[in-house]
Every structure is written in structure tokens, then in C-alpha cells.
mmCIF file of C-alpha atoms and ligand atoms in Angstrom:
data_model
loop_
_atom_site.group_PDB
_atom_site.id
_atom_site.type_symbol
_atom_site.label_atom_id
_atom_site.label_comp_id
_atom_site.label_asym_id
_atom_site.label_seq_id
_atom_site.Cartn_x
_atom_site.Cartn_y
_atom_site.Cartn_z
ATOM 1 C CA MET A 20 -22.400 112.722 -96.433
ATOM 2 C CA SER A 21 -25.035 110.580 -98.099
ATOM 3 C CA CYS A 22 -28.654 111.001 -97.084
ATOM 4 C CA PRO A 23 -29.416 108.692 -94.117
ATOM 5 C CA VAL A 24 -32.522 107.325 -95.823
ATOM 6 C CA ALA A 25 -30.833 106.780 -99.213
ATOM 7 C CA THR A 26 -28.610 103.819 -98.310
ATOM 8 C CA GLU A 27 -29.226 100.501 -96.574
ATOM 9 C CA LEU A 28 -26.591 101.263 -93.954
ATOM 10 C CA GLY A 29 -28.028 104.735 -93.293
ATOM 11 C CA ILE A 30 -31.542 103.317 -92.865
ATOM 12 C CA ARG A 31 -30.284 100.591 -90.534
ATOM 13 C CA ARG A 32 -28.535 103.202 -88.356
ATOM 14 C CA LEU A 33 -31.669 105.315 -88.241
ATOM 15 C CA LEU A 34 -33.891 102.368 -87.286
ATOM 16 C CA THR A 35 -31.391 101.090 -84.716
ATOM 17 C CA ALA A 36 -31.391 104.489 -83.023
ATOM 18 C CA ALA A 37 -35.199 104.750 -83.157
ATOM 19 C CA GLY A 38 -35.702 101.241 -81.788
ATOM 20 C CA GLN A 39 -33.693 101.943 -78.649
ATOM 21 C CA ALA A 40 -36.132 104.574 -77.408
ATOM 22 C CA PRO A 41 -38.076 103.890 -74.211
ATOM 23 C CA SER A 42 -41.650 102.740 -74.731
ATOM 24 C CA VAL A 43 -44.580 101.917 -72.506
ATOM 25 C CA LEU A 44 -44.150 98.280 -71.305
ATOM 26 C CA ASN A 45 -41.441 98.006 -73.983
ATOM 27 C CA THR A 46 -44.182 97.590 -76.587
ATOM 28 C CA GLN A 47 -42.026 99.414 -79.201
ATOM 29 C CA PRO A 48 -45.233 100.614 -80.884
ATOM 30 C CA TRP A 49 -43.571 102.139 -83.971
ATOM 31 C CA ARG A 50 -43.202 101.342 -87.638
ATOM 32 C CA PHE A 51 -41.246 103.209 -90.290
ATOM 33 C CA ARG A 52 -41.563 103.662 -94.013
ATOM 34 C CA ILE A 53 -38.814 105.124 -96.161
ATOM 35 C CA VAL A 54 -40.225 107.088 -99.067
ATOM 36 C CA ARG A 55 -38.222 107.488 -102.299
ATOM 37 C CA GLY A 56 -34.955 107.564 -100.357
ATOM 38 C CA GLU A 57 -35.877 111.113 -99.297
ATOM 39 C CA TYR A 58 -37.815 110.976 -96.094
ATOM 40 C CA ALA A 59 -38.886 108.706 -93.278
ATOM 41 C CA GLU A 60 -42.446 108.247 -92.067
ATOM 42 C CA LEU A 61 -43.188 107.180 -88.507
ATOM 43 C CA TYR A 62 -46.403 105.238 -87.848
ATOM 44 C CA GLY A 63 -48.004 104.138 -84.608
ATOM 45 C CA ASP A 64 -48.395 100.355 -84.615
ATOM 46 C CA ARG A 65 -51.995 99.483 -83.764
ATOM 47 C CA ASP A 66 -51.085 95.850 -83.130
ATOM 48 C CA ARG A 67 -48.957 97.049 -80.206
ATOM 49 C CA THR A 68 -51.574 99.257 -78.571
ATOM 50 C CA LEU A 69 -52.386 98.699 -74.892
ATOM 51 C CA SER A 70 -56.141 98.720 -75.319
ATOM 52 C CA VAL A 71 -56.877 98.499 -71.562
ATOM 53 C CA SER A 72 -54.402 100.930 -69.987
ATOM 54 C CA ASP A 73 -53.855 103.238 -72.961
ATOM 55 C CA PRO A 74 -57.217 103.506 -74.729
ATOM 56 C CA ARG A 75 -56.516 107.040 -76.013
ATOM 57 C CA GLY A 76 -53.074 106.022 -77.311
ATOM 58 C CA ARG A 77 -51.411 108.682 -75.154
ATOM 59 C CA SER A 78 -48.546 106.466 -74.016
ATOM 60 C CA LEU A 79 -48.167 105.105 -77.534
ATOM 61 C CA HIS A 80 -47.681 108.648 -78.849
ATOM 62 C CA VAL A 81 -45.209 109.526 -76.057
ATOM 63 C CA SER A 82 -43.225 106.369 -76.903
ATOM 64 C CA CYS A 83 -43.220 107.185 -80.626
ATOM 65 C CA GLY A 84 -42.179 110.773 -79.834
ATOM 66 C CA ALA A 85 -39.127 109.367 -78.014
ATOM 67 C CA ALA A 86 -38.264 107.228 -81.065
ATOM 68 C CA LEU A 87 -38.695 110.298 -83.259
ATOM 69 C CA PHE A 88 -36.168 112.231 -81.192
ATOM 70 C CA ASN A 89 -33.637 109.428 -81.806
ATOM 71 C CA VAL A 90 -34.347 109.582 -85.549
ATOM 72 C CA ARG A 91 -33.673 113.316 -85.475
ATOM 73 C CA LEU A 92 -30.366 112.771 -83.675
ATOM 74 C CA ALA A 93 -29.322 109.980 -86.048
ATOM 75 C CA ALA A 94 -30.066 112.281 -88.987
ATOM 76 C CA ARG A 95 -27.907 115.025 -87.472
ATOM 77 C CA VAL A 96 -25.028 112.637 -86.854
ATOM 78 C CA ALA A 97 -25.311 111.624 -90.533
ATOM 79 C CA GLY A 98 -24.803 115.294 -91.471
ATOM 80 C CA HIS A 99 -28.443 116.118 -92.222
ATOM 81 C CA ARG A 100 -31.067 118.432 -90.799
ATOM 82 C CA PRO A 101 -34.304 116.578 -90.036
ATOM 83 C CA LEU A 102 -37.357 118.606 -91.056
ATOM 84 C CA VAL A 103 -40.228 117.184 -89.046
ATOM 85 C CA TRP A 104 -43.979 117.375 -89.691
ATOM 86 C CA LEU A 105 -46.033 116.070 -86.824
ATOM 87 C CA LEU A 106 -49.343 114.410 -87.762
ATOM 88 C CA PRO A 107 -49.013 115.369 -91.437
ATOM 89 C CA ASP A 108 -52.235 113.609 -92.519
ATOM 90 C CA PRO A 109 -54.609 113.504 -89.524
ATOM 91 C CA GLU A 110 -57.777 113.107 -91.599
ATOM 92 C CA GLY A 111 -56.379 110.448 -93.915
ATOM 93 C CA ARG A 112 -53.661 108.265 -92.454
ATOM 94 C CA HIS A 113 -54.465 108.590 -88.745
ATOM 95 C CA ASP A 114 -51.568 106.277 -87.786
ATOM 96 C CA LEU A 115 -49.022 108.455 -89.562
ATOM 97 C CA LEU A 116 -47.470 110.309 -86.632
ATOM 98 C CA ALA A 117 -44.590 112.134 -88.309
ATOM 99 C CA ALA A 118 -42.779 112.646 -91.583
ATOM 100 C CA VAL A 119 -39.085 113.518 -91.468
ATOM 101 C CA ARG A 120 -37.412 114.982 -94.518
ATOM 102 C CA MET A 121 -33.611 114.984 -94.568
ATOM 103 C CA VAL A 122 -31.765 118.057 -95.824
ATOM 104 C CA GLU A 123 -27.988 118.119 -96.057
ATOM 105 C CA LEU A 124 -26.507 120.391 -93.396
ATOM 106 C CA GLY A 125 -22.933 119.493 -92.436
ATOM 107 C CA PRO A 126 -21.277 117.755 -89.495
ATOM 108 C CA PRO A 127 -23.072 117.515 -86.152
ATOM 109 C CA THR A 128 -21.950 119.562 -83.187
ATOM 110 C CA ALA A 129 -20.019 117.893 -80.367
ATOM 111 C CA ALA A 130 -23.143 118.186 -78.196
ATOM 112 C CA GLU A 131 -25.315 116.398 -80.786
ATOM 113 C CA ARG A 132 -22.729 113.640 -81.171
ATOM 114 C CA ASP A 133 -22.511 113.267 -77.400
ATOM 115 C CA LEU A 134 -26.306 112.962 -77.028
ATOM 116 C CA TYR A 135 -26.387 110.396 -79.853
ATOM 117 C CA GLU A 136 -23.794 108.297 -78.044
ATOM 118 C CA GLN A 137 -26.069 108.136 -74.993
ATOM 119 C CA ILE A 138 -28.880 106.431 -76.953
ATOM 120 C CA GLY A 139 -27.440 102.945 -76.433
ATOM 121 C CA ARG A 140 -26.404 103.647 -72.837
ATOM 122 C CA ARG A 141 -29.751 104.927 -71.550
ATOM 123 C CA ARG A 142 -31.863 102.476 -69.575
ATOM 124 C CA THR A 143 -34.874 102.599 -67.282
ATOM 125 C CA ASN A 144 -33.406 101.782 -63.875
ATOM 126 C CA ARG A 145 -35.802 100.251 -61.302
ATOM 127 C CA GLN A 146 -33.094 99.503 -58.740
ATOM 128 C CA PRO A 147 -32.684 101.443 -55.461
ATOM 129 C CA PHE A 148 -30.744 104.655 -56.028
ATOM 130 C CA ASP A 149 -27.914 105.721 -53.714
ATOM 131 C CA ARG A 150 -28.029 108.682 -51.347
ATOM 132 C CA ARG A 151 -26.372 111.160 -53.693
ATOM 133 C CA HIS A 152 -28.451 114.227 -54.507
ATOM 134 C CA VAL A 153 -28.898 115.125 -58.187
ATOM 135 C CA PRO A 154 -27.228 118.548 -58.360
ATOM 136 C CA ASP A 155 -29.399 121.593 -59.099
ATOM 137 C CA GLN A 156 -27.188 122.307 -62.104
ATOM 138 C CA VAL A 157 -28.111 118.923 -63.635
ATOM 139 C CA MET A 158 -31.820 119.412 -62.850
ATOM 140 C CA SER A 159 -31.589 122.785 -64.539
ATOM 141 C CA GLU A 160 -30.093 121.173 -67.673
ATOM 142 C CA LEU A 161 -32.907 118.624 -67.669
ATOM 143 C CA ARG A 162 -35.466 121.428 -67.456
ATOM 144 C CA THR A 163 -33.791 123.190 -70.376
ATOM 145 C CA ALA A 164 -33.815 119.950 -72.407
ATOM 146 C CA ALA A 165 -37.566 119.528 -71.831
ATOM 147 C CA ALA A 166 -38.273 123.191 -72.567
ATOM 148 C CA SER A 167 -36.404 123.081 -75.867
ATOM 149 C CA GLU A 168 -38.917 120.436 -77.031
ATOM 150 C CA GLY A 169 -41.967 122.419 -75.911
ATOM 151 C CA ALA A 170 -42.543 120.611 -72.604
ATOM 152 C CA ARG A 171 -41.922 121.459 -68.992
ATOM 153 C CA LEU A 172 -40.134 119.485 -66.320
ATOM 154 C CA VAL A 173 -41.465 120.311 -62.864
ATOM 155 C CA PRO A 174 -39.199 119.037 -60.054
ATOM 156 C CA LEU A 175 -41.085 118.345 -56.823
ATOM 157 C CA GLY A 176 -40.064 119.323 -53.322
ATOM 158 C CA ARG A 177 -40.315 116.922 -50.386
ATOM 159 C CA GLY A 178 -43.918 117.748 -49.481
ATOM 160 C CA ALA A 179 -45.202 117.425 -53.038
ATOM 161 C CA THR A 180 -43.188 114.206 -53.503
ATOM 162 C CA ALA A 181 -44.754 112.626 -50.406
ATOM 163 C CA GLU A 182 -48.234 113.615 -51.615
ATOM 164 C CA LEU A 183 -47.605 112.284 -55.100
ATOM 165 C CA LEU A 184 -46.249 108.968 -53.776
ATOM 166 C CA ASP A 185 -49.470 108.492 -51.791
ATOM 167 C CA TYR A 186 -51.442 109.250 -54.916
ATOM 168 C CA VAL A 187 -49.311 106.750 -56.902
ATOM 169 C CA THR A 188 -50.031 104.051 -54.308
ATOM 170 C CA ILE A 189 -53.779 104.659 -54.504
ATOM 171 C CA ALA A 190 -53.609 104.549 -58.308
ATOM 172 C CA GLU A 191 -51.566 101.338 -58.214
ATOM 173 C CA ASP A 192 -54.253 99.719 -56.011
ATOM 174 C CA GLY A 193 -56.895 100.852 -58.515
ATOM 175 C CA LEU A 194 -54.963 99.340 -61.410
ATOM 176 C CA LEU A 195 -54.264 96.047 -59.657
ATOM 177 C CA ALA A 196 -57.954 95.622 -58.813
ATOM 178 C CA ASP A 197 -58.734 95.532 -62.531
ATOM 179 C CA HIS A 198 -58.499 92.053 -64.078
ATOM 180 C CA ASP A 199 -58.204 93.339 -67.622
ATOM 181 C CA TYR A 200 -55.273 95.528 -66.590
ATOM 182 C CA LEU A 201 -53.574 92.580 -64.862
ATOM 183 C CA ALA A 202 -54.026 90.428 -67.958
ATOM 184 C CA GLU A 203 -52.528 93.144 -70.160
ATOM 185 C CA LEU A 204 -49.614 93.647 -67.767
ATOM 186 C CA ALA A 205 -48.992 89.887 -67.632
ATOM 187 C CA ALA A 206 -49.013 89.690 -71.426
ATOM 188 C CA TRP A 207 -46.233 92.276 -71.729
ATOM 189 C CA THR A 208 -44.030 91.184 -68.819
ATOM 190 C CA MET A 209 -41.767 88.172 -68.208
ATOM 191 C CA ARG A 210 -41.854 87.280 -71.871
ATOM 192 C CA GLY A 211 -38.797 85.025 -71.768
ATOM 193 C CA ALA A 212 -36.945 85.102 -75.058
ATOM 194 C CA TYR A 213 -39.204 87.687 -76.711
ATOM 195 C CA ALA A 214 -37.717 90.801 -78.317
ATOM 196 C CA ASP A 215 -40.278 93.085 -76.663
ATOM 197 C CA GLY A 216 -42.113 93.401 -73.345
ATOM 198 C CA ILE A 217 -40.368 93.653 -69.980
ATOM 199 C CA PRO A 218 -38.234 90.680 -68.915
ATOM 200 C CA ALA A 219 -38.028 89.663 -65.245
ATOM 201 C CA TYR A 220 -34.448 90.917 -64.931
ATOM 202 C CA ALA A 221 -35.623 94.487 -65.610
ATOM 203 C CA PHE A 222 -38.312 94.578 -62.863
ATOM 204 C CA GLY A 223 -35.874 95.361 -60.079
ATOM 205 C CA PRO A 224 -36.769 94.378 -56.505
ATOM 206 C CA ARG A 225 -40.077 95.231 -54.830
ATOM 207 C CA SER A 226 -39.897 98.092 -52.351
ATOM 208 C CA ALA A 227 -39.736 96.965 -48.721
ATOM 209 C CA ASP A 228 -41.396 100.248 -47.727
ATOM 210 C CA ASP A 229 -44.736 101.807 -48.457
ATOM 211 C CA PRO A 230 -45.189 104.039 -50.442
ATOM 212 C CA SER A 231 -42.909 102.592 -53.094
ATOM 213 C CA PRO A 232 -40.830 104.991 -55.214
ATOM 214 C CA VAL A 233 -40.609 102.395 -57.985
ATOM 215 C CA ARG A 234 -43.365 100.823 -60.073
ATOM 216 C CA ASP A 235 -43.733 97.104 -59.543
ATOM 217 C CA LEU A 236 -44.124 95.938 -63.111
ATOM 218 C CA GLY A 237 -43.734 92.353 -61.904
ATOM 219 C CA ALA A 238 -46.999 92.622 -59.972
ATOM 220 C CA ALA A 239 -48.575 89.994 -62.210
ATOM 221 C CA HIS A 240 -45.807 87.566 -61.161
ATOM 222 C CA PRO A 241 -45.578 87.604 -57.342
ATOM 223 C CA GLY A 242 -42.773 86.195 -55.179
ATOM 224 C CA ARG A 243 -39.846 88.503 -55.955
ATOM 225 C CA PRO A 244 -37.356 89.707 -53.324
ATOM 226 C CA SER A 245 -37.732 93.167 -51.795
ATOM 227 C CA ALA A 246 -35.161 95.886 -51.029
ATOM 228 C CA CYS A 247 -35.003 99.266 -49.302
ATOM 229 C CA PHE A 248 -35.185 102.207 -51.686
ATOM 230 C CA GLU A 249 -34.041 105.766 -51.122
ATOM 231 C CA SER A 250 -36.103 107.474 -48.424
ATOM 232 C CA HIS A 251 -36.239 110.825 -50.262
ATOM 233 C CA PRO A 252 -36.716 110.052 -53.954
ATOM 234 C CA ARG A 253 -36.156 112.903 -56.411
ATOM 235 C CA LEU A 254 -39.387 113.116 -58.439
ATOM 236 C CA ALA A 255 -40.342 115.403 -61.290
ATOM 237 C CA VAL A 256 -43.351 115.631 -63.587
ATOM 238 C CA LEU A 257 -43.085 116.227 -67.321
ATOM 239 C CA THR A 258 -45.977 118.373 -68.519
ATOM 240 C CA THR A 259 -47.234 119.818 -71.793
ATOM 241 C CA PRO A 260 -49.408 122.895 -72.376
ATOM 242 C CA GLY A 261 -52.126 120.837 -74.126
ATOM 243 C CA ASP A 262 -53.305 117.237 -73.980
ATOM 244 C CA ARG A 263 -53.756 116.338 -77.634
ATOM 245 C CA ARG A 264 -51.875 113.930 -79.886
ATOM 246 C CA VAL A 265 -49.412 116.590 -80.946
ATOM 247 C CA ASP A 266 -48.650 117.365 -77.278
ATOM 248 C CA TRP A 267 -48.029 113.679 -76.557
ATOM 249 C CA LEU A 268 -45.550 113.480 -79.449
ATOM 250 C CA ARG A 269 -43.784 116.570 -78.109
ATOM 251 C CA ALA A 270 -43.725 115.068 -74.619
ATOM 252 C CA GLY A 271 -42.011 111.972 -76.025
ATOM 253 C CA GLN A 272 -39.328 114.017 -77.756
ATOM 254 C CA ALA A 273 -38.802 116.068 -74.610
ATOM 255 C CA LEU A 274 -38.643 112.906 -72.527
ATOM 256 C CA GLN A 275 -35.962 111.358 -74.697
ATOM 257 C CA ARG A 276 -33.861 114.521 -74.959
ATOM 258 C CA MET A 277 -34.005 114.864 -71.188
ATOM 259 C CA LEU A 278 -33.179 111.190 -70.536
ATOM 260 C CA LEU A 279 -30.151 111.389 -72.845
ATOM 261 C CA VAL A 280 -28.900 114.496 -71.025
ATOM 262 C CA ALA A 281 -29.436 112.653 -67.725
ATOM 263 C CA THR A 282 -27.523 109.610 -69.036
ATOM 264 C CA ALA A 283 -24.627 111.840 -70.064
ATOM 265 C CA HIS A 284 -24.448 112.985 -66.420
ATOM 266 C CA GLY A 285 -24.618 109.420 -65.111
ATOM 267 C CA VAL A 286 -28.145 110.084 -63.763
ATOM 268 C CA SER A 287 -30.630 107.191 -63.917
ATOM 269 C CA ALA A 288 -34.398 107.415 -64.238
ATOM 270 C CA SER A 289 -37.480 105.302 -63.721
ATOM 271 C CA PHE A 290 -41.155 106.145 -63.973
ATOM 272 C CA LEU A 291 -44.275 106.108 -61.820
ATOM 273 C CA ASN A 292 -47.053 106.630 -64.325
ATOM 274 C CA GLN A 293 -49.756 104.719 -62.429
ATOM 275 C CA PRO A 294 -51.979 107.813 -61.836
ATOM 276 C CA LEU A 295 -51.762 108.725 -65.529
ATOM 277 C CA ASP A 296 -52.497 105.153 -66.647
ATOM 278 C CA LEU A 297 -55.461 104.850 -64.275
ATOM 279 C CA ARG A 298 -56.828 108.167 -65.523
ATOM 280 C CA ASP A 299 -56.450 107.023 -69.147
ATOM 281 C CA MET A 300 -57.927 103.611 -68.361
ATOM 282 C CA ARG A 301 -61.014 105.238 -66.858
ATOM 283 C CA ARG A 302 -61.164 107.505 -69.897
ATOM 284 C CA ARG A 303 -61.000 110.613 -67.759
ATOM 285 C CA ARG A 304 -59.563 113.761 -69.264
ATOM 286 C CA ASP A 305 -56.640 115.347 -67.492
ATOM 287 C CA PRO A 306 -58.008 118.377 -65.630
ATOM 288 C CA TYR A 307 -56.152 121.492 -66.737
ATOM 289 C CA HIS A 308 -53.496 122.375 -64.259
ATOM 290 C CA ARG A 309 -51.641 125.664 -63.913
ATOM 291 C CA ARG A 310 -48.414 123.835 -64.681
ATOM 292 C CA GLY A 311 -49.802 121.966 -67.686
ATOM 293 C CA HIS A 312 -50.926 118.410 -68.377
ATOM 294 C CA ALA A 313 -48.872 115.672 -66.733
ATOM 295 C CA GLN A 314 -47.420 113.197 -69.261
ATOM 296 C CA MET A 315 -44.693 111.360 -67.292
ATOM 297 C CA ILE A 316 -43.845 111.019 -63.597
ATOM 298 C CA ILE A 317 -40.103 110.534 -63.315
ATOM 299 C CA ARG A 318 -37.757 109.468 -60.533
ATOM 300 C CA PHE A 319 -34.145 110.588 -60.935
ATOM 301 C CA GLY A 320 -31.060 109.427 -59.051
ATOM 302 C CA TYR A 321 -27.894 107.388 -59.156
ATOM 303 C CA GLY A 322 -28.450 103.669 -59.611
ATOM 304 C CA PRO A 323 -26.245 100.638 -60.253
ATOM 305 C CA ALA A 324 -25.602 99.466 -63.823
ATOM 306 C CA VAL A 325 -28.555 97.492 -65.197
ATOM 307 C CA ALA A 326 -28.950 95.203 -68.202
ATOM 308 C CA ARG A 327 -30.509 96.412 -71.415
ATOM 309 C CA ALA A 328 -34.150 95.546 -72.117
ATOM 310 C CA PRO A 329 -34.649 93.561 -75.367
ATOM 311 C CA ARG A 330 -35.395 95.160 -78.723
ATOM 312 C CA ARG A 331 -36.762 93.971 -82.049
ATOM 313 C CA PRO A 332 -34.218 93.882 -84.882
ATOM 314 C CA PRO A 333 -34.226 97.062 -87.028
ATOM 315 C CA ALA A 334 -35.481 95.228 -90.131
ATOM 316 C CA GLU A 335 -38.717 94.376 -88.279
ATOM 317 C CA LEU A 336 -39.495 98.049 -87.789
ATOM 318 C CA MET A 337 -39.964 98.669 -91.504
ATOM 319 C CA THR A 338 -43.422 98.664 -92.968
ATOM 320 C CA SER A 339 -44.537 98.601 -96.569
ATOM 321 C CA PHE A 340 -47.948 99.525 -97.905
HETATM 322 C C1 FMN B 407 -44.912 106.451 -72.142
HETATM 323 C C2 FMN B 407 -44.049 105.589 -71.244
HETATM 324 C C3 FMN B 407 -44.557 105.176 -70.008
HETATM 325 C C4 FMN B 407 -43.765 104.396 -69.161
HETATM 326 N N1 FMN B 407 -44.244 104.081 -67.913
HETATM 327 C C5 FMN B 407 -43.438 103.429 -67.050
HETATM 328 C C6 FMN B 407 -43.845 103.240 -65.690
HETATM 329 O O1 FMN B 407 -44.897 103.687 -65.252
HETATM 330 N N2 FMN B 407 -42.993 102.571 -64.863
HETATM 331 C C7 FMN B 407 -41.773 102.095 -65.289
HETATM 332 O O2 FMN B 407 -41.054 101.512 -64.481
HETATM 333 N N3 FMN B 407 -41.369 102.259 -66.576
HETATM 334 C C8 FMN B 407 -42.157 102.931 -67.444
HETATM 335 N N4 FMN B 407 -41.720 103.185 -68.712
HETATM 336 C C9 FMN B 407 -40.403 102.680 -69.148
HETATM 337 C C10 FMN B 407 -40.533 101.468 -70.055
HETATM 338 O O3 FMN B 407 -41.032 100.365 -69.332
HETATM 339 C C11 FMN B 407 -39.164 101.164 -70.686
HETATM 340 O O4 FMN B 407 -38.828 102.242 -71.518
HETATM 341 C C12 FMN B 407 -39.166 99.902 -71.506
HETATM 342 O O5 FMN B 407 -39.386 98.775 -70.701
HETATM 343 C C13 FMN B 407 -37.833 99.719 -72.246
HETATM 344 O O6 FMN B 407 -36.753 99.678 -71.333
HETATM 345 P P1 FMN B 407 -35.579 100.758 -71.377
HETATM 346 O O7 FMN B 407 -36.163 102.101 -71.104
HETATM 347 O O8 FMN B 407 -34.630 100.305 -70.311
HETATM 348 O O9 FMN B 407 -34.955 100.714 -72.748
HETATM 349 C C14 FMN B 407 -42.468 103.985 -69.579
HETATM 350 C C15 FMN B 407 -41.966 104.413 -70.812
HETATM 351 C C16 FMN B 407 -42.740 105.217 -71.635
HETATM 352 C C17 FMN B 407 -42.165 105.715 -72.934
#
């Protein structure tokens, strides 16, 4: 098979896969450069940084890590082994987050092909989930997926979930009291015909109950209908051993691997990152915790089908210097 970065079609497939990754407020903060038809470079896009709620660039790195995982899968499906260097030039090109060299390997496994097929099916689902319990076997597969990327998925019991939901509500109040945050949220939501940001159809309803198990990303645009959500949401926290840029990139890869495994099982996910965003916004460091540094707060369950959030066309993701 030809090298995925050596032909126009191969590059388009790679960029299409990368571009479908989840990203904070659907900012799609990534750019790619193809070097000599041999390797791909992934850059963080400074123009798409959330300067208020993500001043350290943590969420940007997690988002780019998710896109990187898709690039790795696309390379495997094209019969190549992706050799990845994270932050290959930290002193020089600070925005260069990863370099991926492609080495011919042979056909992908059925499991790799199956995960790849989930890329276009995965969505963030902010609708109420039904009463079905996510089986322990599936949760165990999700934990394995996170662990194989150097992260840890910590499922929460009922007591810890109730505590965390209270904490999320307090953090949400803190965020909404900040005018700069509201302006940033408004700028990236309800963007009509834009190819990025979160459109109104993806907000889902507001929760009729307090605390809410879903983040109200339409908070800057009041007046939406409300609905009852599941009374016992299944929450888990994705953590990493450290809290540096390299950890954030690993968290993103772990997140995407885990979300694709979940999608394959018909399990939906949404996120409740308000405490992490508030902490970042106030420029507080994450206190070390026995279980690691929290990078994503995730709600799992079984939701109805939802429409796809918009994406920029693959050609727009290329950069040239
Ligand atoms: C680092 C990161 C943080 C996110 N935080 C939240 C969040 O707190 N609440 C939420 O509902 N979605 C959150 N999302 C999901 C994005 O909003 C979503 O990926 C984006 O809108 C694209 O939609 P899609 O996932 O359906 O493709 C987050 C995604 C990433 C990668």
C-alpha cells in the first residue's frame, strides 16, 4: 500500500479522520503539515485558542491528542505503522505538538479497522440517556483503552457522582459569573452556517433538575426547552499521572481511543468539564491526587441518535510555512 502521506488521496483520508476528532467547543484547534511525503506534523492552532477558559492550552492539547489518535488509526488502515514523536521541538517550534512518520507494516487488524469505522459515527451526545446501565464489561474495556494510551479512567460510584455533580454546579456558577467567559462561549456557540463551533442543534435540552448531568453550552443563548435526564448518571474521570503538555496529548489520545470503543458498543458520551475549565481559567494548578490529574469528566450512557457537529473541510487543515 502506498504511504498515506505520499498521495493526495491518502492525505485527504488522513486529514478527514483527524478533523472528526472531538475538540473543546468544536474549535478544531489543529493544523497539519506534510513533509516530503514521508511524515505528518501536527500543530496547535493559536488562532483557535480559548484565551479565557483555556489559558494554559490544556484543552487545546487534549483536542489535538484526539486528532492525533485518528491520524494513527488512519495510518494503520492504510497499511502503515505510525511512529509518533510528541513535542519533538519544544524549544524551537512550540506549536509543533507531534510528528508522525509512516513505516510500511501490512494490513490492519480487524480491531483497528473496526475502531477506524467508528470515527465518523462518534458524537458528543447531550440528550437524556435511557435507564440502561452500561455493563461492567464495557466499562472494563473503556478502562483498558485509556490505560493503553497511558491514562486512567476512574468510574465513580453513586456517592462520588453526587459529590462531583454538586462540584460541577458550583463551577458552572463560577464560569457563568465571568463576562469574559460568557463572551468566549457565545463566540463559539450558535454559529449558524459556520464549519466550527457548536450549533444550537447540538446543545440538547436544559436539565429540568438540579444538579444537571449535562453541560449547558447554550447558556449564552437562554430560552431553550428543558427535559428530565437520567437520575443516576454514569460518570467517570479520565486522569493522567502528570499535568504537563505531554500528559495532555496522551489524555487526548486516550480519550479518543476510549470514545471509539464506546461508540462500537453503542455507548454515548458527553462531558462535564466545568471544574477543570474554571481551574484553568483561574490559572490554578491541579493539586496532585492519588488517582492522577483529572483531564476530562465524562458521562456515559445510551442516548438517542444525534446529528453530527460541523467540521472544516480537510483542505483547510493544511498549513504551509
Ligand atoms: C478537551 C475537550 C473538552 C470538552 N468539554 C466539553 C464539555 O465540558 N461539555 C460538553 O458538552 N462537551 C465538551 N466537549 C465536546 C466538544 O464540545 C465536542 O467534541 C465538539 O463540539 C464536537 O462535537 P462532536 O464531539 O459531536 O464531534 C469537549 C471536548 C474536548 C476534546
